[in-house]
PDB file of C-alpha atoms in Angstrom:
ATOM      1  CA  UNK L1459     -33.400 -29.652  60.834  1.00  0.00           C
ATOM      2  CA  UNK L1460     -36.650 -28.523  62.315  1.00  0.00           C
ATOM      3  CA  UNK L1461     -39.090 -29.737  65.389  1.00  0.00           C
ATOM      4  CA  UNK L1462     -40.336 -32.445  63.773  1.00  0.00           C
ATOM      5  CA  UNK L1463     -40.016 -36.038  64.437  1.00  0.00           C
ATOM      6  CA  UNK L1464     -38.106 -37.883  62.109  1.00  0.00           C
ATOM      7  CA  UNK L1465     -40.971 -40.250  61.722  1.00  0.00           C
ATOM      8  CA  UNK L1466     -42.882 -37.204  59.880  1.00  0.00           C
ATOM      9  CA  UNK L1467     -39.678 -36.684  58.175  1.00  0.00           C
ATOM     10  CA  UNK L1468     -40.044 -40.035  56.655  1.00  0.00           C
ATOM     11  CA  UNK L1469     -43.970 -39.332  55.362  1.00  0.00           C
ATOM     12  CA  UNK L1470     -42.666 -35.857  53.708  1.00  0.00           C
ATOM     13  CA  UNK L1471     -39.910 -37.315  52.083  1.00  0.00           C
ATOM     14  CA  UNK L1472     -42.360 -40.606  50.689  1.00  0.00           C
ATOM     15  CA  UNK L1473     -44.959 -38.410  49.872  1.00  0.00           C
ATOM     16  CA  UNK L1474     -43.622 -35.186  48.943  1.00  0.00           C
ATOM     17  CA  UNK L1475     -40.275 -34.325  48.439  1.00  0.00           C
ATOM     18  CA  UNK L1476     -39.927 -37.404  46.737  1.00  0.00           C
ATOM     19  CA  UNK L1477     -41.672 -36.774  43.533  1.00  0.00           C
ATOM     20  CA  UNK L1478     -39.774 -33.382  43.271  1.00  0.00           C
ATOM     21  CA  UNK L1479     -35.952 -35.001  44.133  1.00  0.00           C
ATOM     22  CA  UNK L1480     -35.797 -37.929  42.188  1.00  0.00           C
ATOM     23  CA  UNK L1481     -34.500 -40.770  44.977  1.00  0.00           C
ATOM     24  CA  UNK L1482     -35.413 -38.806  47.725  1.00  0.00           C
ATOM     25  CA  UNK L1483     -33.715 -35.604  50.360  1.00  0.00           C
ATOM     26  CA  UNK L1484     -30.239 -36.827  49.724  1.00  0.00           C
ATOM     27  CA  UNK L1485     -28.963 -35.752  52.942  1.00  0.00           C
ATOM     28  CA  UNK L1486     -29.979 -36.463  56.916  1.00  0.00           C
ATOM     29  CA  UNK L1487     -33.277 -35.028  57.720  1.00  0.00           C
ATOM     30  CA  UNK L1488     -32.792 -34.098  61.355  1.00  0.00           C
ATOM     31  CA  UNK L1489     -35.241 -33.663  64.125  1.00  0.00           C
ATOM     32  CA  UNK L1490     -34.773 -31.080  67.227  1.00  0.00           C
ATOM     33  CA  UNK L1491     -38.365 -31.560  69.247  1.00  0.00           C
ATOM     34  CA  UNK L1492     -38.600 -29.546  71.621  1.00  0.00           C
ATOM     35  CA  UNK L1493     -35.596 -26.601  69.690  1.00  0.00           C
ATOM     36  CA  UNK L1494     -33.211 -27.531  71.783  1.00  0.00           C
ATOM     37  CA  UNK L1495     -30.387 -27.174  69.481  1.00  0.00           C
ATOM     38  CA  UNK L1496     -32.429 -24.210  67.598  1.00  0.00           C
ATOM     39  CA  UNK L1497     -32.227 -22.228  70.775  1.00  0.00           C
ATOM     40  CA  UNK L1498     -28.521 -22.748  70.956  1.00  0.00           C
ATOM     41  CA  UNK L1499     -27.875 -21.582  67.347  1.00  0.00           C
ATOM     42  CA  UNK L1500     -30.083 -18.316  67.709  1.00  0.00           C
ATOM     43  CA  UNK L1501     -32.906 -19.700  65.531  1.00  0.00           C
ATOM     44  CA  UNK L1502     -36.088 -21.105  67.126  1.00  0.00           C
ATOM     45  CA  UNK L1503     -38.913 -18.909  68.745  1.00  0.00           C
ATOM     46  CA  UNK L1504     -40.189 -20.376  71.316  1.00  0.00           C
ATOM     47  CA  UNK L1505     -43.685 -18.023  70.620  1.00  0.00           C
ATOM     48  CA  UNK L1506     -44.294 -20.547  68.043  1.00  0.00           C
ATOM     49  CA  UNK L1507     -42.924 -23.266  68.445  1.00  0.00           C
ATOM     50  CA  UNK L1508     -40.765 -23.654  65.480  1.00  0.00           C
ATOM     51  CA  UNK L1509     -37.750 -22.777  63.984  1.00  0.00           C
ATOM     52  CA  UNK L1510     -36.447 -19.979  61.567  1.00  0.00           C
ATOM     53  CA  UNK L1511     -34.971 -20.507  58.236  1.00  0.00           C
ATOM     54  CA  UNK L1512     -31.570 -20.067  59.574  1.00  0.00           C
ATOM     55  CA  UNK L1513     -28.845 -21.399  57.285  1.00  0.00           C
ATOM     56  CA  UNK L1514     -24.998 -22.250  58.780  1.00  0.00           C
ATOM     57  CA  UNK L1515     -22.044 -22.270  56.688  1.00  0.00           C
ATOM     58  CA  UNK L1516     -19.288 -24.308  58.845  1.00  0.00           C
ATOM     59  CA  UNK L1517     -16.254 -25.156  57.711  1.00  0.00           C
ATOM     60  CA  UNK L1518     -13.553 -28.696  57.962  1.00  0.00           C
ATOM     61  CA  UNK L1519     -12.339 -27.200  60.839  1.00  0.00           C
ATOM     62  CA  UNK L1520     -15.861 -27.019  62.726  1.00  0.00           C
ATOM     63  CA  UNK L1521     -16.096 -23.091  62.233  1.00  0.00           C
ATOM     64  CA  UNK L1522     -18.830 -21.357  61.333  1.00  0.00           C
ATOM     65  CA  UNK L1523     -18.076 -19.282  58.007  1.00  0.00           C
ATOM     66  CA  UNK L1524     -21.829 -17.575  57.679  1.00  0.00           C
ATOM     67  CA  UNK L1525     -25.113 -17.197  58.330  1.00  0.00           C
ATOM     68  CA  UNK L1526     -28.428 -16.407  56.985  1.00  0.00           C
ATOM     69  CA  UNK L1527     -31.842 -16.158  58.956  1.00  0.00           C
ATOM     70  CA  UNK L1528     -34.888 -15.790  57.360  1.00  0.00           C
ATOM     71  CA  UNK L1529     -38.104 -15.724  58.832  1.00  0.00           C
ATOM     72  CA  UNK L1530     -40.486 -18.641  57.504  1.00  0.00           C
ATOM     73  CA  UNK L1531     -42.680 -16.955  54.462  1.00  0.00           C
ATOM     74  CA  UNK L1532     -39.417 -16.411  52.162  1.00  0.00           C
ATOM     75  CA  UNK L1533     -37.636 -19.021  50.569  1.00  0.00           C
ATOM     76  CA  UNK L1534     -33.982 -19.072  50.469  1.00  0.00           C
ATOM     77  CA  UNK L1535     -31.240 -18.561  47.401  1.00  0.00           C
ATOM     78  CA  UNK L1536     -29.435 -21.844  47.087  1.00  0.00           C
ATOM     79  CA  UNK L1537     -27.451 -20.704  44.437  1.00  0.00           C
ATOM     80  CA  UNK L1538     -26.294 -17.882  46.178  1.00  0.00           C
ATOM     81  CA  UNK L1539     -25.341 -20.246  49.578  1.00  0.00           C
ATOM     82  CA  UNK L1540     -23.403 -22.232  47.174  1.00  0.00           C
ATOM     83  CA  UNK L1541     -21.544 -19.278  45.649  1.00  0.00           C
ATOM     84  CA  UNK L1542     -20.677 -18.480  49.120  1.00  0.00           C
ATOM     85  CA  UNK L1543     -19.487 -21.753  49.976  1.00  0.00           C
ATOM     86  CA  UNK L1544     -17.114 -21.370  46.345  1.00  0.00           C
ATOM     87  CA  UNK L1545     -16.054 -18.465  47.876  1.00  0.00           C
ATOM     88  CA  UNK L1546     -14.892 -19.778  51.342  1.00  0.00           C
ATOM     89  CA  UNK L1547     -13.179 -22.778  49.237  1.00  0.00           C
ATOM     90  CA  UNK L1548     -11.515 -20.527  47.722  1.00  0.00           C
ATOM     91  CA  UNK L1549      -9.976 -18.472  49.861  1.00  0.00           C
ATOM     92  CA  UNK L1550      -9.509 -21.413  52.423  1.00  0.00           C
ATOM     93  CA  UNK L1551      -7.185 -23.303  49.637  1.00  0.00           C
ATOM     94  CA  UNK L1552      -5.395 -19.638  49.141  1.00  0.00           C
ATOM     95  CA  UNK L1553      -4.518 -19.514  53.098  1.00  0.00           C
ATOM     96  CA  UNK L1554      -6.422 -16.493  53.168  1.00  0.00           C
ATOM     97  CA  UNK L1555      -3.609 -14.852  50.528  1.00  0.00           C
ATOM     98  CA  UNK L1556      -6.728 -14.215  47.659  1.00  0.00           C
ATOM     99  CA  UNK L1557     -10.281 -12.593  48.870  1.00  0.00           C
ATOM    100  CA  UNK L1558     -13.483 -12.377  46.987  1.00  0.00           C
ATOM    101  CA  UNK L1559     -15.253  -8.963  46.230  1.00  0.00           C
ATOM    102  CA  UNK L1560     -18.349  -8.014  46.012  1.00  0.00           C
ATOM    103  CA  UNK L1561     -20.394  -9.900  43.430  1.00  0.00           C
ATOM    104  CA  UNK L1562     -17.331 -12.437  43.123  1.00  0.00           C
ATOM    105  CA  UNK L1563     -18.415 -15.715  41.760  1.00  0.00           C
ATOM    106  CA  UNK L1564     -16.172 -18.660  40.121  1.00  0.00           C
ATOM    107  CA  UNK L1565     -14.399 -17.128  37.243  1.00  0.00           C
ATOM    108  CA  UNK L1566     -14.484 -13.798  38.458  1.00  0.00           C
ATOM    109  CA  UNK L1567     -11.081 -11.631  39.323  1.00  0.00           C
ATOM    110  CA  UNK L1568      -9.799 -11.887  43.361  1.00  0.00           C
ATOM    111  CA  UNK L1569      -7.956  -9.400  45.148  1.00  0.00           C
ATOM    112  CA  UNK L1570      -5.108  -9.960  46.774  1.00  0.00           C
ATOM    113  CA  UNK L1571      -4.909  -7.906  49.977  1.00  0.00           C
ATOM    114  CA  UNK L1572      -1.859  -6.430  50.966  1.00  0.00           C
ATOM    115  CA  UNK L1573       0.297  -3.149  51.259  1.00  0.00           C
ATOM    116  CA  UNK L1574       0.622  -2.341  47.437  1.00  0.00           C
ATOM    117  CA  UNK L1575      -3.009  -2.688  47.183  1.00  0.00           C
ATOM    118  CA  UNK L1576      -3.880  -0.073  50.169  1.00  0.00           C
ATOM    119  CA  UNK L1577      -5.957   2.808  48.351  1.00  0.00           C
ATOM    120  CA  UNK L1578      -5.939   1.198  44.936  1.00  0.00           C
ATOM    121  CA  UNK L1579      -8.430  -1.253  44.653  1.00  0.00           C
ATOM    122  CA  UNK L1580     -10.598   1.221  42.431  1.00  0.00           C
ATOM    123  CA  UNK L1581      -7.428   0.376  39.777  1.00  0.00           C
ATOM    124  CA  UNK L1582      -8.426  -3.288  40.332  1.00  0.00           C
ATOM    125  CA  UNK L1583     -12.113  -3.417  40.937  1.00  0.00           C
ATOM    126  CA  UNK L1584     -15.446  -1.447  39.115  1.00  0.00           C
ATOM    127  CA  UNK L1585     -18.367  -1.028  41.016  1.00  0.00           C
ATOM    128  CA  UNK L1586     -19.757  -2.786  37.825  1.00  0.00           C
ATOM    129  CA  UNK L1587     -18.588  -5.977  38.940  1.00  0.00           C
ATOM    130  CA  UNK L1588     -20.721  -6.284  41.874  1.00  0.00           C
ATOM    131  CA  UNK L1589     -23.773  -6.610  39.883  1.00  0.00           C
ATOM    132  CA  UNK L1590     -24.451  -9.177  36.643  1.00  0.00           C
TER     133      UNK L1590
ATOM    134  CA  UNK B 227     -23.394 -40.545  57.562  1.00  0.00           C
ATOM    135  CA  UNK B 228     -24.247 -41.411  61.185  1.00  0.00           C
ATOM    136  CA  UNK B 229     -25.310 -44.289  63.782  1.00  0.00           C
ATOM    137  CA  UNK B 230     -28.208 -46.117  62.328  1.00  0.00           C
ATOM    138  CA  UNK B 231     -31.112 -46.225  65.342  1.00  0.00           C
ATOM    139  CA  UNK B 232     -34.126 -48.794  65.343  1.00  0.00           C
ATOM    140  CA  UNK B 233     -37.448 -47.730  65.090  1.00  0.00           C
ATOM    141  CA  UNK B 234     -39.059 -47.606  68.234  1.00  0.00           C
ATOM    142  CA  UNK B 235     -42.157 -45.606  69.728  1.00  0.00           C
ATOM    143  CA  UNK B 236     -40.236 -43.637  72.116  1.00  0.00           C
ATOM    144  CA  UNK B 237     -40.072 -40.293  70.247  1.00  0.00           C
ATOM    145  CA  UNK B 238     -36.028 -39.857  70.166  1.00  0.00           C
ATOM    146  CA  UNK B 239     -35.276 -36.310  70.752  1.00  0.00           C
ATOM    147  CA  UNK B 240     -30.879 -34.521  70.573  1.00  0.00           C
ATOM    148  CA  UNK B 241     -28.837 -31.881  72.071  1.00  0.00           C
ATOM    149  CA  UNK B 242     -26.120 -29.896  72.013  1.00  0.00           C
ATOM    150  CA  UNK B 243     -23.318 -31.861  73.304  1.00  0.00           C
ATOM    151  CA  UNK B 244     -20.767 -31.011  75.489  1.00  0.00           C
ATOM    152  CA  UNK B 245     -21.022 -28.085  77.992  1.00  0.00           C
ATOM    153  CA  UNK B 246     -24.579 -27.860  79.138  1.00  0.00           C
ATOM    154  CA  UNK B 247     -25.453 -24.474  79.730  1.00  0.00           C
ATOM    155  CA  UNK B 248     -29.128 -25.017  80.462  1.00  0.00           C
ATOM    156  CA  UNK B 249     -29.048 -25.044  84.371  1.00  0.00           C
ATOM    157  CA  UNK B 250     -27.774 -21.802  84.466  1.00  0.00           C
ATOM    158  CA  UNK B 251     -29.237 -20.617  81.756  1.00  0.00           C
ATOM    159  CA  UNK B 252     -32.807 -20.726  83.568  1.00  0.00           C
ATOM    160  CA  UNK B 253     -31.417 -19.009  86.371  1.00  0.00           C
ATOM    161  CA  UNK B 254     -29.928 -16.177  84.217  1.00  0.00           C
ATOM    162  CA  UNK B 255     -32.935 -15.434  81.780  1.00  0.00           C
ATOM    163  CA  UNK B 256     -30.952 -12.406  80.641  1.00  0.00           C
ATOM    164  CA  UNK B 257     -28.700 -14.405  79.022  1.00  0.00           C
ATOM    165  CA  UNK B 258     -30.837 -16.845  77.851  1.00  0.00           C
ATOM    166  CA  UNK B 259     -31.912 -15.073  74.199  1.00  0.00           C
ATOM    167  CA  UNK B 260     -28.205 -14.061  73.663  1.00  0.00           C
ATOM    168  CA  UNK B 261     -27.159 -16.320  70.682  1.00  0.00           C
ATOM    169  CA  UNK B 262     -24.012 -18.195  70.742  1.00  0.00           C
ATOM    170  CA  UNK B 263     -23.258 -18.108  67.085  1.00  0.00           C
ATOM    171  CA  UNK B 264     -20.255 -16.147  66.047  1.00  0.00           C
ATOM    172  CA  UNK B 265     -18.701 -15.891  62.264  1.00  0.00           C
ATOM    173  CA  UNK B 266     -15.027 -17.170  62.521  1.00  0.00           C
ATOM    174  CA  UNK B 267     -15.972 -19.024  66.062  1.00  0.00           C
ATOM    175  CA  UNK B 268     -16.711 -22.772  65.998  1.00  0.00           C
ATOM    176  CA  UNK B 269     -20.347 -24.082  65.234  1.00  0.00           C
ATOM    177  CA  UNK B 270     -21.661 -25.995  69.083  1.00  0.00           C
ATOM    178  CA  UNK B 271     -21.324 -29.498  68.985  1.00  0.00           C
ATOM    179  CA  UNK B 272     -24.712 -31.612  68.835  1.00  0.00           C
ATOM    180  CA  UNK B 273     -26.176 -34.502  68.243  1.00  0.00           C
ATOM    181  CA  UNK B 274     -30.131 -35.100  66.790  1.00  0.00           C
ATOM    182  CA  UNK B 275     -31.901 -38.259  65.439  1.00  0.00           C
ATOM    183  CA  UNK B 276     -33.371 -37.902  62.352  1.00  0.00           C
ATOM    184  CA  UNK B 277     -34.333 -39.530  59.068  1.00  0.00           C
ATOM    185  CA  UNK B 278     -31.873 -40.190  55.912  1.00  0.00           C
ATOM    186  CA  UNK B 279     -32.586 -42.047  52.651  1.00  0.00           C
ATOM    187  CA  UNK B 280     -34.633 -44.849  54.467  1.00  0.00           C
ATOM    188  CA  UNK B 281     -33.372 -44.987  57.951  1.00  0.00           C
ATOM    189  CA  UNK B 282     -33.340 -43.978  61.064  1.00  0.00           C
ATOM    190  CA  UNK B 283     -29.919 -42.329  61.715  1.00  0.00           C
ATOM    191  CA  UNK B 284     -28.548 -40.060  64.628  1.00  0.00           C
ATOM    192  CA  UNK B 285     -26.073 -37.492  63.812  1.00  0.00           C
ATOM    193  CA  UNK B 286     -23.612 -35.598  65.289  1.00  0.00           C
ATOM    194  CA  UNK B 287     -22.004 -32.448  63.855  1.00  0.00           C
ATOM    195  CA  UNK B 288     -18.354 -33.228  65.107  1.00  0.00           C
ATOM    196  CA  UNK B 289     -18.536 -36.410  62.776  1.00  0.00           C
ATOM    197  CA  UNK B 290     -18.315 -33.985  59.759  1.00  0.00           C
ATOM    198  CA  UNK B 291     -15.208 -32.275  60.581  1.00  0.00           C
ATOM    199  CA  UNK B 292     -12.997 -32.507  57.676  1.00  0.00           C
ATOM    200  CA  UNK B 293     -16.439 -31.486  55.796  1.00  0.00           C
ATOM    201  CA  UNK B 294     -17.635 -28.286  54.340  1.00  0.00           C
ATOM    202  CA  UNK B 295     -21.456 -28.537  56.288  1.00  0.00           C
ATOM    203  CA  UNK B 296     -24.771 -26.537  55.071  1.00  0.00           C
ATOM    204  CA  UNK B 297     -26.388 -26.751  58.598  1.00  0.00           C
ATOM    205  CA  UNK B 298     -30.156 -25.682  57.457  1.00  0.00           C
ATOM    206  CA  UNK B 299     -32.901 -25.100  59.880  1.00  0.00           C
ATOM    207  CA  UNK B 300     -36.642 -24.376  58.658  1.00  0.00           C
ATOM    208  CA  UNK B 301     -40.036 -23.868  60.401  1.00  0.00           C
ATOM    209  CA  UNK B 302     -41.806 -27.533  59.844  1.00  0.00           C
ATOM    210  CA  UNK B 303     -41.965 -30.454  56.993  1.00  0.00           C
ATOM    211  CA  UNK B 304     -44.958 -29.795  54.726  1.00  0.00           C
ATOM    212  CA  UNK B 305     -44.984 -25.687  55.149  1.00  0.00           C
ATOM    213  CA  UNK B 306     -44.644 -25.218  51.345  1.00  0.00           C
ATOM    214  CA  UNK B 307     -42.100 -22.928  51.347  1.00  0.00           C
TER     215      UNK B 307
END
């Protein structure tokens, strides 16, 4: 979503985006002149006109999960919204029972909160594991 | 998905749907740069034309409940990054 029209959506995807995504920006490409519905999620400055590189993570139920900002020079980490989003799954499916660490990606040990594990998650979990 | 619109002239523009909070908003500027986002609180409801895989389509958030969504905001199409 950003201010522009979805008529100059159309010309980026044709002539850009395109011949780097085979068939095309496979999902909506939505317009909010004017950053109406920028201003409401925290994310359009109204100094310039535009909109931040704000990123939503909502869930079935309509709720937002996370968030990321960034201001418009630096490019996001996709792979790292769709760890995120592996993450939520996750502990979504688990009823909240399992809950992702630091540096938790698919494959990678859960913990399972509760009494027994009070005070003893450095049995369970090396600071190692947060980075790879 | 979404509700295919024809392509007209008039520049189609959205909005969040539901509550309007802009009348008030303008008379309480103090509030107006507080963001309503909240982790664990439900994304605002909206609805915004826009452009998907060869039409014209308008879209409305509460359509993809039942959905995981990636709602993505950036500053403008061709801005390279």
């Amino acid at each position: 979503m950003s201010i522009d029209s979805m008529f100059t959506h159309k010309m980026w995807d044709e002539d850009e985006l395109g011949r780097m995504v085979e068939g095309g920006v496979p999902f909506p490409m939505l317009s909010d002149a004017g950053g109406k519905v920028g201003t409401v999620y925290g994310v359009y400055d109204e100094e310039a006109g535009v909109e931040a590189r704000g990123r939503f993570i909502i869930d079935p139920d309509g709720v937002v999960q996370g968030y990321e900002v960034l201001t418009p020079p630096v490019g996001r980490n996709v792979n790292e919204t769709l760890r995120q989003v592996q993450a939520f799954q996750l502990v979504r499916e688990s009823k909240g029972g399992e809950a992702t660490p630091s540096g938790w990606r698919p494959g990678k040990a859960t913990l399972k909160p509760g009494i027994d594990l009070v005070g003893k998650v450095w049995q369970v979990w090396k600071t190692d594991q947060a980075f790879d | 998905m979404g509700e295919e619109i024809p392509a007209g002239c008039a520049r189609p523009t959205g909005g969040p749907v539901g509550d309007a909070p802009a009348e008030t908003a303008r008379k309480q500027p103090e509030q107006k740069e507080e963001t309503m986002i909240r982790v664990g609180k439900k994304a605002p409801d909206f609805s915004a034309p826009g452009y998907h895989k060869g039409e014209f389509v308008t879209v409305k958030l509460s359509d993809y409940l039942g959905k995981w969504v990636l709602l993505c905001f950036y500053p403008g199409d061709f801005t390279f990054v």
